[in-house]
Tab-separated table of C-alpha atoms in Angstrom:
chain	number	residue	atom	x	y	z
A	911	UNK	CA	21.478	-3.864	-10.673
A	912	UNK	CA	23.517	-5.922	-7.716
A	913	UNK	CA	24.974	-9.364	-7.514
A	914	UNK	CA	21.802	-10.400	-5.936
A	915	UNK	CA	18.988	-7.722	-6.849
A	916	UNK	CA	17.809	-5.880	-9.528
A	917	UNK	CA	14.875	-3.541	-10.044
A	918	UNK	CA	13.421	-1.314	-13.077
A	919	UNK	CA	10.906	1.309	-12.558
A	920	UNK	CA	9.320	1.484	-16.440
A	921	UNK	CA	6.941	3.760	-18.021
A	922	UNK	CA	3.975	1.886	-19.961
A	923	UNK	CA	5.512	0.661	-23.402
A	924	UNK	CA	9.151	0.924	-22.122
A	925	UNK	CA	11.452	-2.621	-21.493
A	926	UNK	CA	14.455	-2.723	-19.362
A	927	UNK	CA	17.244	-5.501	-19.347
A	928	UNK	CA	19.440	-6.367	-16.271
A	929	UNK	CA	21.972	-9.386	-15.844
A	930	UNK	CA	19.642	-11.657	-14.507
A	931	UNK	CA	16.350	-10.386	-16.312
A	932	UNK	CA	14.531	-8.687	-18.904
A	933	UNK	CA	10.854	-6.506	-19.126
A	934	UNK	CA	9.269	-6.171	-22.047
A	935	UNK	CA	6.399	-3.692	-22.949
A	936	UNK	CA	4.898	-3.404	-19.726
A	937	UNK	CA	1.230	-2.034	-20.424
A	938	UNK	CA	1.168	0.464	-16.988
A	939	UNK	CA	3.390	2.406	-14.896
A	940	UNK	CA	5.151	-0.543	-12.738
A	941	UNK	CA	8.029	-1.673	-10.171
A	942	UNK	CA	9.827	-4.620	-11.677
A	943	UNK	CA	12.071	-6.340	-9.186
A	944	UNK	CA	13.957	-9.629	-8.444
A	945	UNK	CA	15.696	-10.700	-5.677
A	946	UNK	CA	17.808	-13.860	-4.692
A	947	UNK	CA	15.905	-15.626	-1.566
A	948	UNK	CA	18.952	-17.897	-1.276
A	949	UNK	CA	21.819	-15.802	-0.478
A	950	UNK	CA	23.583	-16.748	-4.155
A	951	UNK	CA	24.182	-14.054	-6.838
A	952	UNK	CA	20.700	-13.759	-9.171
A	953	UNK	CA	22.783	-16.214	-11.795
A	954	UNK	CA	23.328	-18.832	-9.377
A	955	UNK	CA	19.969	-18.869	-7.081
A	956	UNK	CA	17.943	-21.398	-7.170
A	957	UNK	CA	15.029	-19.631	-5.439
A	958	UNK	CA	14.408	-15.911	-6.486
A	959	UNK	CA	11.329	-13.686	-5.672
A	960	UNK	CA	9.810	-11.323	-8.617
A	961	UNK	CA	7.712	-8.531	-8.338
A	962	UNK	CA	5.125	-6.778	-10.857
A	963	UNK	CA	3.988	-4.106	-8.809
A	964	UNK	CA	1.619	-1.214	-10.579
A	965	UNK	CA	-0.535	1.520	-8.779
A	966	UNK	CA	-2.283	0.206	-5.112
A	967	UNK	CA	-4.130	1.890	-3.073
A	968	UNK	CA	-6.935	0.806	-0.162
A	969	UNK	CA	-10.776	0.636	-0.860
A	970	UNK	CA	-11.584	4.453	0.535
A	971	UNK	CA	-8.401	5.949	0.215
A	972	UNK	CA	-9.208	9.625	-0.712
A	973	UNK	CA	-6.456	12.278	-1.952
A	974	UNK	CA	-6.359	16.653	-1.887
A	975	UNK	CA	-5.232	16.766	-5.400
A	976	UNK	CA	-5.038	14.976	-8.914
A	977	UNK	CA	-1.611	13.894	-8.757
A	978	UNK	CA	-1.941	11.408	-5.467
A	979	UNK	CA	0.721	13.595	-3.670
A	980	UNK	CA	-1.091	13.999	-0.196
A	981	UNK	CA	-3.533	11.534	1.150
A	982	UNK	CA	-6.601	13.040	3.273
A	983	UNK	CA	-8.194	9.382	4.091
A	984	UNK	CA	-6.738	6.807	4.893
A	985	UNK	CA	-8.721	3.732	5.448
A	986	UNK	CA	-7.414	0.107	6.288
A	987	UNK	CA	-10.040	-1.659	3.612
A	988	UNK	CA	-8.876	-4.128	1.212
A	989	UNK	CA	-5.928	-3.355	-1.627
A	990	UNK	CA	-7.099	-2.000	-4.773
A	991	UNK	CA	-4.717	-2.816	-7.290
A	992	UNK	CA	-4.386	-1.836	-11.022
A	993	UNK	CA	-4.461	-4.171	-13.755
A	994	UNK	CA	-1.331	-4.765	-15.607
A	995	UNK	CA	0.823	-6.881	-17.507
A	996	UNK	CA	4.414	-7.095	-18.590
A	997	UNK	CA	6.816	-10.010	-20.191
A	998	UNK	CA	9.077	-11.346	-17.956
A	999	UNK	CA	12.329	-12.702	-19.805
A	1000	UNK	CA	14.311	-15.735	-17.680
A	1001	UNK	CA	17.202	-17.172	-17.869
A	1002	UNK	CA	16.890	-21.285	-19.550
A	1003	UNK	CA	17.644	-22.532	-16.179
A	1004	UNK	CA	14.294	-21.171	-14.741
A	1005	UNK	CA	11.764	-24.298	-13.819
A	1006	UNK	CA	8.757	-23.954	-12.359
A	1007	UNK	CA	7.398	-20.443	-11.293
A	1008	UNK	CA	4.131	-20.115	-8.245
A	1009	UNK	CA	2.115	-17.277	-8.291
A	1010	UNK	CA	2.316	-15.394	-4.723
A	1011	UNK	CA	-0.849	-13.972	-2.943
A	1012	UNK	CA	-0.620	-10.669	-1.090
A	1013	UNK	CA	0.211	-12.507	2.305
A	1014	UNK	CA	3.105	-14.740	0.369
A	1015	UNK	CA	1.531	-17.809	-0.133
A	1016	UNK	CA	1.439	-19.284	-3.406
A	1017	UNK	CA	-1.485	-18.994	-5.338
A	1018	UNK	CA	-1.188	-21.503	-8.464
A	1019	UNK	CA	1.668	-22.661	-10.694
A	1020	UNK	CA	2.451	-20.259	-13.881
A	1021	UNK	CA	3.640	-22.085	-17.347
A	1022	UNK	CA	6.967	-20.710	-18.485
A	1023	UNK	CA	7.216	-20.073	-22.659
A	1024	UNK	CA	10.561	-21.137	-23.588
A	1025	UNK	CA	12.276	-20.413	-27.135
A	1026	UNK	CA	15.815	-19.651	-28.073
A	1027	UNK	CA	16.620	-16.467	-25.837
A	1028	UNK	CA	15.465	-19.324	-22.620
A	1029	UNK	CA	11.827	-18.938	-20.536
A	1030	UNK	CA	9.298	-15.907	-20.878
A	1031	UNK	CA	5.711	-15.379	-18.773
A	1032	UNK	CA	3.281	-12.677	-18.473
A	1033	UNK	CA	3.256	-10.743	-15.344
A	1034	UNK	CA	-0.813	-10.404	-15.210
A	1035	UNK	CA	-2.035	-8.637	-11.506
A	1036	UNK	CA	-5.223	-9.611	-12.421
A	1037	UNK	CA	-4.368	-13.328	-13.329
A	1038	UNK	CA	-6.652	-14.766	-11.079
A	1039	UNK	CA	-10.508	-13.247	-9.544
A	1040	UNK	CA	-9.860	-12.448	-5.685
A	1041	UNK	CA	-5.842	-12.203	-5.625
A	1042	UNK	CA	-4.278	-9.289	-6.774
A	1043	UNK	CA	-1.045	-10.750	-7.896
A	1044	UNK	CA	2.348	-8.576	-7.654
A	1045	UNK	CA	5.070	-11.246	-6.604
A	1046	UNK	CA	6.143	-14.600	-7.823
A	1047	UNK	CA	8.559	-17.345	-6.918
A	1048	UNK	CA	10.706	-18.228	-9.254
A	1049	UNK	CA	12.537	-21.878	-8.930
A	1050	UNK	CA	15.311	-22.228	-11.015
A	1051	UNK	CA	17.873	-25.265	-11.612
């Protein structure tokens, strides 16, 4: 956790809490990051990038051995990504949230869930058919 970044890397089931944000109950192995875009601390951006990054590999991709530690084909086919999700908590001051494609260009605005504790989504990287989703831009007032 920094001023301006601050990443979790969670077990399935496990939740993590920074200053900025909170995971909960992620239901893979993932990378949880956000980052200010803005050059402000996380608090004070108004434009921060998240990620909800779980296993990826290319269409092909072969390995020697079960536990993915040494590729023997590599192939430049399309991203395979798997499915997860994972609760993103936000600060109340979050407003509207895009989902990113894999080149960075938003996809389709997300609903935030607000209650007491401020604005919650689910990270889904299968949200939508032909994207594999794994960032978001967060706008926040």
């Amino acid at each position: 956790v920094t001023p301006c970044h601050e990443s979790f890397v969670l077990p399935e089931g496990i939740s993590a809490t920074g200053n900025f944000l909170t995971v909960e109950n992620p239901d893979s192995f993932c990378s949880i990051s956000a980052a200010a875009m803005d050059g402000y601390d996380l608090n004070a951006s108004r434009r921060i990038l998240l990620f909800h990054i779980t296993n990826v590999e290319a269409e092909g991709m072969t390995f020697a051995v079960n536990t993915f530690s040494k590729v023997v084909k590599y192939t430049r086919n399309l991203p395979l990504g798997k499915r997860g999700t994972a609760r993103f908590r936000l600060p109340a001051r979050a407003k509207t949230l895009y989902a990113l494609d894999l080149d960075g260009t938003r996809i389709d605005e997300i609903s935030l869930d607000e209650d007491q504790d401020g604005k919650s989504f689910i990270a889904n990287t299968a949200r939508f058919d032909n994207h594999l989703v794994f960032a978001y831009e967060l706008i926040c007032e």
